[in-house]
Amino acid sequence: MEKIKCLIIGSGPAGYTAAIYTSRANLSPVLYEGIQPGGQLTTTNEIENFPGYPDGVSGFQMMEDLKKQAARFGADIRPGIATSCDLSQSPYKVIIDGKKQIETEVLIICTGATAKYLGIPDEVKYGGIGVSACATCDGFFYRKKTVAVVGGGDSACEEAIYLAGLANKVYLIVRKDHLRAAKIMQERALNHPKIEVLFNTNTLGLFGEKTVEGAHLVKYAGTPQEEKFDIAIDGFFLAIGHTPNSAIFKDYLELDETGYIKTQGRSAKTAIPGVFAAGDVADPYYRQAITAAGSGCIAAIEAERYLAEIPC
Ligand code: NDP
């Protein structure tokens, strides 16, 4: 068992920003990188909307830079996944890789969220070369091109509308005969001249020589009207929801119906004193690298204040 002052779980922009701030505040943070070291951004080709990189930067490079910056101030960055925890009393206990126990005075949870994929092999084959789960991150590369968005919720409509501002044409592939999004979002998507909504349609696969050139689709699958057809596209966007990586905390923290950790107001505080949540695991709305970094900073400042107020 190891006793520490500050434990950060997760190595996306929230985790590393929390590590930079807490190490500079002499809290000697230990950061465990989690399942995907560097977080979701490591799978993004190029980031052009993070302030301070006028020529853009690869997701991998940005996460390497953030890691280096945290290490420079003494953050102890380790490989390992938090597999269970006991937050019933302070100091809080977290088990790493099913065996190592850490006892910590403050815990900053930055475990992120994982975009859902359809589960077809072509999504992996064309990952980063035509397949994306983030229109805001990658839409710019499809200016004046044709793209498809899968999903029928608010995210799918929002991403389709966003992409329609850049691309020449957007297919919205919806598995049911209706959209689930809010009425106003539905109307905007359905009435947009560049968006064609394909209801009752599922994706069978993708094709293309080097990058995505099209999708194999099926309408009314499994019924007598079943019809298979192809569409020509340059990009394939998933917008079928995200899963916040909060499962190990569910017995202790309040989660919303999707599993996002609830924080108090504009802060990163959870209902447990000394336990903070930042980044995508607590953010169903913005999901941007810059907002995650900002919330990691908030969590770190609050952690520092919390420790300063605890009587010795
Ligand atoms: P949702 O869970 O609301 O919607 C997911 C969509 O993806 C549904 O249409 C669902 O279809 C479809 N889907 C799921 N799995 C598959 C699959 N395997 N194949 C094809 N389609 C699939 O997720 P969102 O990310 O859209 O929204 C999450 C939350 O965030 C919601 O509460 C939403 O309101 C909120 N949000 C709000 C925004 C805003 O207010 N501006 C913007 C974005 C999100 P089906 O309907 O058939 O189940």
mmCIF file of C-alpha atoms and ligand atoms in Angstrom:
data_model
loop_
_atom_site.group_PDB
_atom_site.id
_atom_site.type_symbol
_atom_site.label_atom_id
_atom_site.label_comp_id
_atom_site.label_asym_id
_atom_site.label_seq_id
_atom_site.Cartn_x
_atom_site.Cartn_y
_atom_site.Cartn_z
ATOM 1 C CA MET A 1 0.000 0.000 0.000
ATOM 2 C CA GLU A 2 1.233 3.495 -0.895
ATOM 3 C CA LYS A 3 0.037 6.700 0.798
ATOM 4 C CA ILE A 4 -0.028 9.856 -1.279
ATOM 5 C CA LYS A 5 -1.525 13.325 -1.189
ATOM 6 C CA CYS A 6 -2.985 13.604 -4.681
ATOM 7 C CA LEU A 7 -4.022 10.920 -7.147
ATOM 8 C CA ILE A 8 -5.058 11.740 -10.704
ATOM 9 C CA ILE A 9 -6.614 9.036 -12.859
ATOM 10 C CA GLY A 10 -6.486 9.535 -16.607
ATOM 11 C CA SER A 11 -4.055 11.069 -19.074
ATOM 12 C CA GLY A 12 -6.116 13.205 -21.428
ATOM 13 C CA PRO A 13 -5.958 17.018 -21.419
ATOM 14 C CA ALA A 14 -7.874 17.140 -18.096
ATOM 15 C CA GLY A 15 -5.542 14.713 -16.321
ATOM 16 C CA TYR A 16 -2.319 16.303 -17.529
ATOM 17 C CA THR A 17 -3.527 19.843 -16.819
ATOM 18 C CA ALA A 18 -4.511 18.768 -13.295
ATOM 19 C CA ALA A 19 -1.024 17.220 -12.980
ATOM 20 C CA ILE A 20 0.712 20.432 -14.148
ATOM 21 C CA TYR A 21 -1.196 22.573 -11.643
ATOM 22 C CA THR A 22 -0.986 20.180 -8.675
ATOM 23 C CA SER A 23 2.727 19.529 -9.168
ATOM 24 C CA ARG A 24 3.438 23.255 -9.367
ATOM 25 C CA ALA A 25 1.458 23.591 -6.108
ATOM 26 C CA ASN A 26 3.719 20.985 -4.448
ATOM 27 C CA LEU A 27 1.006 18.373 -4.050
ATOM 28 C CA SER A 28 3.327 15.679 -5.487
ATOM 29 C CA PRO A 29 0.631 14.185 -7.728
ATOM 30 C CA VAL A 30 0.716 10.628 -8.959
ATOM 31 C CA LEU A 31 -1.036 10.184 -12.310
ATOM 32 C CA TYR A 32 -2.097 6.813 -13.679
ATOM 33 C CA GLU A 33 -2.460 6.917 -17.435
ATOM 34 C CA GLY A 34 -5.432 4.572 -17.774
ATOM 35 C CA ILE A 35 -6.574 2.360 -20.623
ATOM 36 C CA GLN A 36 -5.635 4.752 -23.439
ATOM 37 C CA PRO A 37 -2.494 6.715 -22.497
ATOM 38 C CA GLY A 38 -2.965 10.232 -23.831
ATOM 39 C CA GLY A 39 -6.717 9.767 -24.082
ATOM 40 C CA GLN A 40 -9.063 10.065 -27.053
ATOM 41 C CA LEU A 41 -6.961 12.762 -28.755
ATOM 42 C CA THR A 42 -4.189 10.333 -29.590
ATOM 43 C CA THR A 43 -6.492 8.909 -32.279
ATOM 44 C CA THR A 44 -7.183 12.342 -33.812
ATOM 45 C CA ASN A 45 -4.988 13.136 -36.786
ATOM 46 C CA GLU A 46 -4.599 16.859 -36.392
ATOM 47 C CA ILE A 47 -5.827 19.382 -33.837
ATOM 48 C CA GLU A 48 -6.347 22.845 -35.255
ATOM 49 C CA ASN A 49 -8.625 24.369 -32.640
ATOM 50 C CA PHE A 50 -6.445 24.219 -29.512
ATOM 51 C CA PRO A 51 -5.192 27.752 -28.835
ATOM 52 C CA GLY A 52 -1.449 28.156 -29.110
ATOM 53 C CA TYR A 53 -0.832 25.908 -32.115
ATOM 54 C CA PRO A 54 -1.229 28.250 -35.107
ATOM 55 C CA ASP A 55 -0.105 25.528 -37.550
ATOM 56 C CA GLY A 56 -2.073 22.735 -35.888
ATOM 57 C CA VAL A 57 -0.581 19.770 -34.060
ATOM 58 C CA SER A 58 -1.135 16.026 -34.151
ATOM 59 C CA GLY A 59 -3.170 14.667 -31.251
ATOM 60 C CA PHE A 60 -0.292 12.351 -30.362
ATOM 61 C CA GLN A 61 2.222 15.218 -30.295
ATOM 62 C CA MET A 62 -0.010 17.442 -28.173
ATOM 63 C CA MET A 63 -0.455 14.703 -25.587
ATOM 64 C CA GLU A 64 3.315 14.054 -25.565
ATOM 65 C CA ASP A 65 3.862 17.788 -24.975
ATOM 66 C CA LEU A 66 1.332 17.850 -22.131
ATOM 67 C CA LYS A 67 2.944 14.786 -20.562
ATOM 68 C CA LYS A 68 6.401 16.366 -20.772
ATOM 69 C CA GLN A 69 5.085 19.577 -19.236
ATOM 70 C CA ALA A 70 3.541 17.682 -16.297
ATOM 71 C CA ALA A 71 6.725 15.616 -15.802
ATOM 72 C CA ARG A 72 8.843 18.795 -15.828
ATOM 73 C CA PHE A 73 7.245 19.927 -12.574
ATOM 74 C CA GLY A 74 7.641 16.529 -10.946
ATOM 75 C CA ALA A 75 4.315 14.779 -11.589
ATOM 76 C CA ASP A 76 4.816 11.050 -11.131
ATOM 77 C CA ILE A 77 3.285 9.603 -14.315
ATOM 78 C CA ARG A 78 2.751 5.855 -14.321
ATOM 79 C CA PRO A 79 1.176 3.274 -16.595
ATOM 80 C CA GLY A 80 -1.798 1.549 -14.965
ATOM 81 C CA ILE A 81 -5.552 1.360 -14.841
ATOM 82 C CA ALA A 82 -7.717 2.108 -11.817
ATOM 83 C CA THR A 83 -9.800 -1.043 -11.442
ATOM 84 C CA SER A 84 -11.764 -0.401 -8.224
ATOM 85 C CA CYS A 85 -12.063 2.085 -5.387
ATOM 86 C CA ASP A 86 -13.400 2.709 -1.910
ATOM 87 C CA LEU A 87 -14.485 6.308 -1.462
ATOM 88 C CA SER A 88 -16.509 5.677 1.706
ATOM 89 C CA GLN A 89 -14.002 7.591 3.839
ATOM 90 C CA SER A 90 -10.857 9.659 3.592
ATOM 91 C CA PRO A 91 -8.113 8.764 2.781
ATOM 92 C CA TYR A 92 -9.643 7.315 -0.368
ATOM 93 C CA LYS A 93 -8.513 3.931 -1.623
ATOM 94 C CA VAL A 94 -7.954 3.159 -5.287
ATOM 95 C CA ILE A 95 -6.750 -0.176 -6.622
ATOM 96 C CA ILE A 96 -4.501 -0.085 -9.675
ATOM 97 C CA ASP A 97 -4.397 -3.014 -12.108
ATOM 98 C CA GLY A 98 -6.351 -5.146 -9.656
ATOM 99 C CA LYS A 99 -3.502 -5.338 -7.135
ATOM 100 C CA LYS A 100 -1.721 -2.176 -6.057
ATOM 101 C CA GLN A 101 -3.510 -0.134 -3.383
ATOM 102 C CA ILE A 102 -3.114 3.628 -3.235
ATOM 103 C CA GLU A 103 -4.414 5.733 -0.341
ATOM 104 C CA THR A 104 -4.898 9.357 -1.293
ATOM 105 C CA GLU A 105 -6.119 12.528 0.375
ATOM 106 C CA VAL A 106 -7.497 13.960 -2.849
ATOM 107 C CA LEU A 107 -8.651 12.164 -5.942
ATOM 108 C CA ILE A 108 -9.049 13.842 -9.343
ATOM 109 C CA ILE A 109 -11.002 11.653 -11.750
ATOM 110 C CA CYS A 110 -10.195 12.368 -15.417
ATOM 111 C CA THR A 111 -11.071 9.010 -16.915
ATOM 112 C CA GLY A 112 -12.754 10.490 -20.001
ATOM 113 C CA ALA A 113 -15.415 9.004 -22.208
ATOM 114 C CA THR A 114 -15.318 6.545 -25.017
ATOM 115 C CA ALA A 115 -17.162 7.208 -28.268
ATOM 116 C CA LYS A 116 -19.406 4.364 -29.257
ATOM 117 C CA TYR A 117 -18.705 2.638 -32.566
ATOM 118 C CA LEU A 118 -20.936 0.348 -34.586
ATOM 119 C CA GLY A 119 -18.561 -2.574 -34.181
ATOM 120 C CA ILE A 120 -17.931 -3.235 -37.872
ATOM 121 C CA PRO A 121 -14.321 -4.141 -38.845
ATOM 122 C CA ASP A 122 -14.102 -1.324 -41.444
ATOM 123 C CA GLU A 123 -14.302 1.293 -38.681
ATOM 124 C CA VAL A 124 -10.947 0.035 -37.422
ATOM 125 C CA LYS A 125 -9.499 -0.347 -40.938
ATOM 126 C CA TYR A 126 -10.265 3.298 -41.819
ATOM 127 C CA GLY A 127 -9.768 4.776 -38.311
ATOM 128 C CA GLY A 128 -8.169 8.224 -38.718
ATOM 129 C CA ILE A 129 -8.310 7.952 -42.551
ATOM 130 C CA GLY A 130 -11.978 8.623 -43.154
ATOM 131 C CA VAL A 131 -13.670 7.410 -39.962
ATOM 132 C CA SER A 132 -14.117 9.796 -37.040
ATOM 133 C CA ALA A 133 -16.292 10.142 -33.964
ATOM 134 C CA CYS A 134 -15.788 13.898 -33.650
ATOM 135 C CA ALA A 135 -17.088 16.302 -36.306
ATOM 136 C CA THR A 136 -15.749 19.368 -34.477
ATOM 137 C CA CYS A 137 -12.265 17.820 -34.466
ATOM 138 C CA ASP A 138 -12.114 16.451 -38.002
ATOM 139 C CA GLY A 139 -14.890 18.128 -40.021
ATOM 140 C CA PHE A 140 -12.578 20.767 -41.420
ATOM 141 C CA PHE A 141 -10.778 18.106 -43.497
ATOM 142 C CA TYR A 142 -14.000 17.452 -45.420
ATOM 143 C CA ARG A 143 -14.612 20.924 -46.834
ATOM 144 C CA LYS A 144 -16.528 20.680 -50.107
ATOM 145 C CA LYS A 145 -16.644 16.876 -49.801
ATOM 146 C CA THR A 146 -19.384 14.360 -49.088
ATOM 147 C CA VAL A 147 -19.737 12.799 -45.652
ATOM 148 C CA ALA A 148 -22.106 10.573 -43.722
ATOM 149 C CA VAL A 149 -23.105 10.841 -40.068
ATOM 150 C CA VAL A 150 -24.584 7.843 -38.235
ATOM 151 C CA GLY A 151 -27.115 8.399 -35.448
ATOM 152 C CA GLY A 152 -30.465 9.973 -34.779
ATOM 153 C CA GLY A 153 -29.913 11.865 -31.524
ATOM 154 C CA ASP A 154 -28.934 15.449 -30.718
ATOM 155 C CA SER A 155 -25.256 14.753 -31.358
ATOM 156 C CA ALA A 156 -25.923 13.296 -34.801
ATOM 157 C CA CYS A 157 -28.147 16.219 -35.828
ATOM 158 C CA GLU A 158 -25.724 18.752 -34.394
ATOM 159 C CA GLU A 159 -22.750 17.125 -36.143
ATOM 160 C CA ALA A 160 -24.660 16.803 -39.431
ATOM 161 C CA ILE A 161 -25.568 20.512 -39.298
ATOM 162 C CA TYR A 162 -21.999 21.457 -38.383
ATOM 163 C CA LEU A 163 -20.601 19.354 -41.234
ATOM 164 C CA ALA A 164 -23.170 20.765 -43.670
ATOM 165 C CA GLY A 165 -21.524 24.129 -43.062
ATOM 166 C CA LEU A 166 -18.279 22.721 -44.469
ATOM 167 C CA ALA A 167 -19.105 19.843 -46.791
ATOM 168 C CA ASN A 168 -21.044 19.815 -50.044
ATOM 169 C CA LYS A 169 -23.377 17.062 -48.902
ATOM 170 C CA VAL A 170 -24.142 15.191 -45.691
ATOM 171 C CA TYR A 171 -26.013 11.901 -45.406
ATOM 172 C CA LEU A 172 -27.581 11.285 -42.005
ATOM 173 C CA ILE A 173 -27.938 7.523 -41.539
ATOM 174 C CA VAL A 174 -30.716 6.751 -39.041
ATOM 175 C CA ARG A 175 -31.561 3.182 -38.080
ATOM 176 C CA LYS A 176 -35.172 3.912 -37.087
ATOM 177 C CA ASP A 177 -37.968 5.677 -38.998
ATOM 178 C CA HIS A 178 -37.597 8.767 -36.811
ATOM 179 C CA LEU A 179 -35.035 10.976 -35.139
ATOM 180 C CA ARG A 180 -34.649 10.985 -31.376
ATOM 181 C CA ALA A 181 -33.167 14.489 -31.218
ATOM 182 C CA ALA A 182 -34.973 17.536 -29.781
ATOM 183 C CA LYS A 183 -37.678 18.855 -32.133
ATOM 184 C CA ILE A 184 -35.760 21.976 -33.064
ATOM 185 C CA MET A 185 -32.655 19.961 -33.950
ATOM 186 C CA GLN A 186 -34.758 17.562 -36.013
ATOM 187 C CA GLU A 187 -36.293 20.437 -37.951
ATOM 188 C CA ARG A 188 -32.922 22.005 -38.628
ATOM 189 C CA ALA A 189 -31.491 18.726 -39.915
ATOM 190 C CA LEU A 190 -34.549 17.721 -41.932
ATOM 191 C CA ASN A 191 -34.891 21.140 -43.569
ATOM 192 C CA HIS A 192 -31.217 21.660 -44.326
ATOM 193 C CA PRO A 193 -30.665 21.704 -48.098
ATOM 194 C CA LYS A 194 -27.331 19.892 -47.836
ATOM 195 C CA ILE A 195 -28.526 17.103 -45.519
ATOM 196 C CA GLU A 196 -30.210 13.964 -46.830
ATOM 197 C CA VAL A 197 -31.690 11.813 -44.085
ATOM 198 C CA LEU A 198 -31.721 8.065 -44.778
ATOM 199 C CA PHE A 199 -34.247 6.534 -42.370
ATOM 200 C CA ASN A 200 -34.521 2.798 -41.584
ATOM 201 C CA THR A 201 -30.939 2.429 -42.772
ATOM 202 C CA ASN A 202 -27.939 0.586 -41.334
ATOM 203 C CA THR A 203 -24.300 0.470 -42.361
ATOM 204 C CA LEU A 204 -22.912 -2.867 -43.524
ATOM 205 C CA GLY A 205 -19.384 -1.738 -44.341
ATOM 206 C CA LEU A 206 -17.094 0.851 -45.894
ATOM 207 C CA PHE A 207 -14.987 0.682 -49.015
ATOM 208 C CA GLY A 208 -12.132 2.594 -50.612
ATOM 209 C CA GLU A 209 -8.612 2.072 -51.919
ATOM 210 C CA LYS A 210 -6.560 4.085 -49.395
ATOM 211 C CA THR A 211 -9.203 6.145 -47.590
ATOM 212 C CA VAL A 212 -12.980 5.911 -47.356
ATOM 213 C CA GLU A 213 -14.661 6.232 -50.764
ATOM 214 C CA GLY A 214 -18.101 4.932 -49.880
ATOM 215 C CA ALA A 215 -20.399 2.947 -47.603
ATOM 216 C CA HIS A 216 -22.450 -0.198 -48.139
ATOM 217 C CA LEU A 217 -25.892 0.394 -46.640
ATOM 218 C CA VAL A 218 -29.077 -1.596 -46.137
ATOM 219 C CA LYS A 219 -32.591 -0.217 -45.846
ATOM 220 C CA TYR A 220 -35.375 -2.129 -44.059
ATOM 221 C CA ALA A 221 -32.932 -4.900 -43.099
ATOM 222 C CA GLY A 222 -34.564 -8.263 -42.488
ATOM 223 C CA THR A 223 -37.923 -7.326 -44.043
ATOM 224 C CA PRO A 224 -39.411 -8.149 -47.460
ATOM 225 C CA GLN A 225 -38.586 -4.570 -48.602
ATOM 226 C CA GLU A 226 -34.901 -5.007 -47.754
ATOM 227 C CA GLU A 227 -32.732 -3.046 -50.151
ATOM 228 C CA LYS A 228 -28.936 -2.917 -50.264
ATOM 229 C CA PHE A 229 -27.200 0.055 -51.859
ATOM 230 C CA ASP A 230 -23.938 2.047 -51.800
ATOM 231 C CA ILE A 231 -23.284 5.744 -51.286
ATOM 232 C CA ALA A 232 -20.117 7.584 -52.308
ATOM 233 C CA ILE A 233 -18.603 9.425 -49.323
ATOM 234 C CA ASP A 234 -15.216 10.792 -48.248
ATOM 235 C CA GLY A 235 -15.822 10.707 -44.506
ATOM 236 C CA PHE A 236 -17.842 8.565 -42.102
ATOM 237 C CA PHE A 237 -18.752 10.091 -38.728
ATOM 238 C CA LEU A 238 -20.132 8.196 -35.760
ATOM 239 C CA ALA A 239 -22.512 10.080 -33.495
ATOM 240 C CA ILE A 240 -24.213 7.246 -31.659
ATOM 241 C CA GLY A 241 -23.310 8.379 -28.165
ATOM 242 C CA HIS A 242 -20.414 8.260 -25.741
ATOM 243 C CA THR A 243 -19.876 6.083 -22.707
ATOM 244 C CA PRO A 244 -18.289 7.972 -19.791
ATOM 245 C CA ASN A 245 -15.658 5.859 -18.058
ATOM 246 C CA SER A 246 -17.226 6.115 -14.615
ATOM 247 C CA ALA A 247 -18.235 2.517 -13.833
ATOM 248 C CA ILE A 248 -15.861 1.992 -10.893
ATOM 249 C CA PHE A 249 -17.181 5.093 -9.108
ATOM 250 C CA LYS A 250 -20.902 4.407 -9.451
ATOM 251 C CA ASP A 251 -21.380 3.138 -5.869
ATOM 252 C CA TYR A 252 -19.996 6.365 -4.406
ATOM 253 C CA LEU A 253 -20.656 9.263 -6.771
ATOM 254 C CA GLU A 254 -23.815 10.651 -8.274
ATOM 255 C CA LEU A 255 -23.990 9.922 -12.003
ATOM 256 C CA ASP A 256 -26.541 11.162 -14.539
ATOM 257 C CA GLU A 257 -28.649 8.682 -16.488
ATOM 258 C CA THR A 258 -25.880 8.165 -19.082
ATOM 259 C CA GLY A 259 -23.180 7.715 -16.446
ATOM 260 C CA TYR A 260 -21.542 11.175 -16.455
ATOM 261 C CA ILE A 261 -20.246 12.147 -13.002
ATOM 262 C CA LYS A 262 -22.255 15.029 -11.586
ATOM 263 C CA THR A 263 -20.225 17.973 -10.353
ATOM 264 C CA GLN A 264 -21.416 20.943 -8.340
ATOM 265 C CA GLY A 265 -22.247 24.050 -10.358
ATOM 266 C CA ARG A 266 -19.261 25.406 -12.252
ATOM 267 C CA SER A 267 -16.812 23.552 -10.004
ATOM 268 C CA ALA A 268 -15.188 20.133 -10.368
ATOM 269 C CA LYS A 269 -16.380 19.107 -6.888
ATOM 270 C CA THR A 270 -18.332 15.893 -6.492
ATOM 271 C CA ALA A 271 -20.557 15.284 -3.473
ATOM 272 C CA ILE A 272 -17.556 13.727 -1.672
ATOM 273 C CA PRO A 273 -15.130 16.282 -0.186
ATOM 274 C CA GLY A 274 -11.692 15.908 -1.772
ATOM 275 C CA VAL A 275 -12.960 13.953 -4.781
ATOM 276 C CA PHE A 276 -13.070 15.924 -8.038
ATOM 277 C CA ALA A 277 -14.059 15.056 -11.590
ATOM 278 C CA ALA A 278 -12.844 16.844 -14.714
ATOM 279 C CA GLY A 279 -12.904 16.428 -18.473
ATOM 280 C CA ASP A 280 -15.225 14.255 -20.521
ATOM 281 C CA VAL A 281 -16.173 11.909 -17.665
ATOM 282 C CA ALA A 282 -18.119 14.845 -16.201
ATOM 283 C CA ASP A 283 -19.022 16.709 -19.406
ATOM 284 C CA PRO A 284 -21.850 15.567 -21.693
ATOM 285 C CA TYR A 285 -21.985 18.930 -23.493
ATOM 286 C CA TYR A 286 -18.719 20.440 -24.720
ATOM 287 C CA ARG A 287 -16.315 17.489 -24.978
ATOM 288 C CA GLN A 288 -13.416 19.570 -26.292
ATOM 289 C CA ALA A 289 -9.721 19.302 -25.429
ATOM 290 C CA ILE A 290 -9.662 22.926 -24.329
ATOM 291 C CA THR A 291 -12.687 22.599 -22.027
ATOM 292 C CA ALA A 292 -11.264 19.385 -20.569
ATOM 293 C CA ALA A 293 -7.940 21.140 -19.887
ATOM 294 C CA GLY A 294 -9.826 24.031 -18.274
ATOM 295 C CA SER A 295 -11.760 21.737 -15.976
ATOM 296 C CA GLY A 296 -8.540 19.896 -15.045
ATOM 297 C CA CYS A 297 -7.158 23.246 -13.925
ATOM 298 C CA ILE A 298 -10.314 23.960 -11.906
ATOM 299 C CA ALA A 299 -10.087 20.545 -10.210
ATOM 300 C CA ALA A 300 -6.422 21.108 -9.334
ATOM 301 C CA ILE A 301 -7.029 24.536 -7.804
ATOM 302 C CA GLU A 302 -9.946 23.180 -5.803
ATOM 303 C CA ALA A 303 -7.846 20.194 -4.665
ATOM 304 C CA GLU A 304 -5.135 22.566 -3.456
ATOM 305 C CA ARG A 305 -7.671 24.693 -1.535
ATOM 306 C CA TYR A 306 -9.283 21.590 -0.056
ATOM 307 C CA LEU A 307 -5.934 20.334 1.250
ATOM 308 C CA ALA A 308 -5.056 23.764 2.632
ATOM 309 C CA GLU A 309 -8.304 23.805 4.619
ATOM 310 C CA ILE A 310 -8.024 20.286 6.084
ATOM 311 C CA PRO A 311 -6.765 20.568 9.683
ATOM 312 C CA CYS A 312 -3.440 18.712 10.153
HETATM 313 P P1 NDP B 1 -28.231 9.541 -27.820
HETATM 314 O O1 NDP B 1 -28.052 8.331 -26.957
HETATM 315 O O2 NDP B 1 -29.266 10.526 -27.477
HETATM 316 O O3 NDP B 1 -28.549 9.080 -29.319
HETATM 317 C C1 NDP B 1 -27.809 8.064 -29.916
HETATM 318 C C2 NDP B 1 -28.364 7.885 -31.308
HETATM 319 O O4 NDP B 1 -27.541 6.915 -31.954
HETATM 320 C C3 NDP B 1 -29.791 7.365 -31.338
HETATM 321 O O5 NDP B 1 -30.480 7.923 -32.419
HETATM 322 C C4 NDP B 1 -29.587 5.875 -31.538
HETATM 323 O O6 NDP B 1 -30.625 5.255 -32.267
HETATM 324 C C5 NDP B 1 -28.357 5.862 -32.409
HETATM 325 N N1 NDP B 1 -27.648 4.609 -32.273
HETATM 326 C C6 NDP B 1 -27.178 4.030 -31.135
HETATM 327 N N2 NDP B 1 -26.545 2.881 -31.419
HETATM 328 C C7 NDP B 1 -26.633 2.733 -32.775
HETATM 329 C C8 NDP B 1 -26.184 1.746 -33.664
HETATM 330 N N3 NDP B 1 -25.514 0.666 -33.242
HETATM 331 N N4 NDP B 1 -26.460 1.902 -34.990
HETATM 332 C C9 NDP B 1 -27.111 2.991 -35.441
HETATM 333 N N5 NDP B 1 -27.575 3.978 -34.636
HETATM 334 C C10 NDP B 1 -27.327 3.834 -33.314
HETATM 335 O O7 NDP B 1 -26.748 10.171 -27.900
HETATM 336 P P2 NDP B 1 -26.298 11.664 -28.237
HETATM 337 O O8 NDP B 1 -24.807 11.620 -28.222
HETATM 338 O O9 NDP B 1 -26.971 12.143 -29.446
HETATM 339 O O10 NDP B 1 -26.788 12.510 -27.006
HETATM 340 C C11 NDP B 1 -26.361 12.194 -25.679
HETATM 341 C C12 NDP B 1 -26.996 13.185 -24.709
HETATM 342 O O11 NDP B 1 -26.420 14.476 -24.898
HETATM 343 C C13 NDP B 1 -28.506 13.339 -24.943
HETATM 344 O O12 NDP B 1 -29.116 13.520 -23.708
HETATM 345 C C14 NDP B 1 -28.602 14.580 -25.790
HETATM 346 O O13 NDP B 1 -29.847 15.222 -25.649
HETATM 347 C C15 NDP B 1 -27.443 15.412 -25.233
HETATM 348 N N6 NDP B 1 -26.950 16.337 -26.237
HETATM 349 C C16 NDP B 1 -27.462 17.578 -26.272
HETATM 350 C C17 NDP B 1 -27.066 18.489 -27.216
HETATM 351 C C18 NDP B 1 -27.661 19.822 -27.210
HETATM 352 O O14 NDP B 1 -28.552 20.061 -26.428
HETATM 353 N N7 NDP B 1 -27.218 20.716 -28.037
HETATM 354 C C19 NDP B 1 -26.049 18.156 -28.238
HETATM 355 C C20 NDP B 1 -25.589 16.794 -28.126
HETATM 356 C C21 NDP B 1 -26.047 15.933 -27.182
HETATM 357 P P3 NDP B 1 -32.087 4.973 -31.628
HETATM 358 O O15 NDP B 1 -32.773 6.287 -31.578
HETATM 359 O O16 NDP B 1 -32.640 4.018 -32.621
HETATM 360 O O17 NDP B 1 -31.827 4.359 -30.284
#
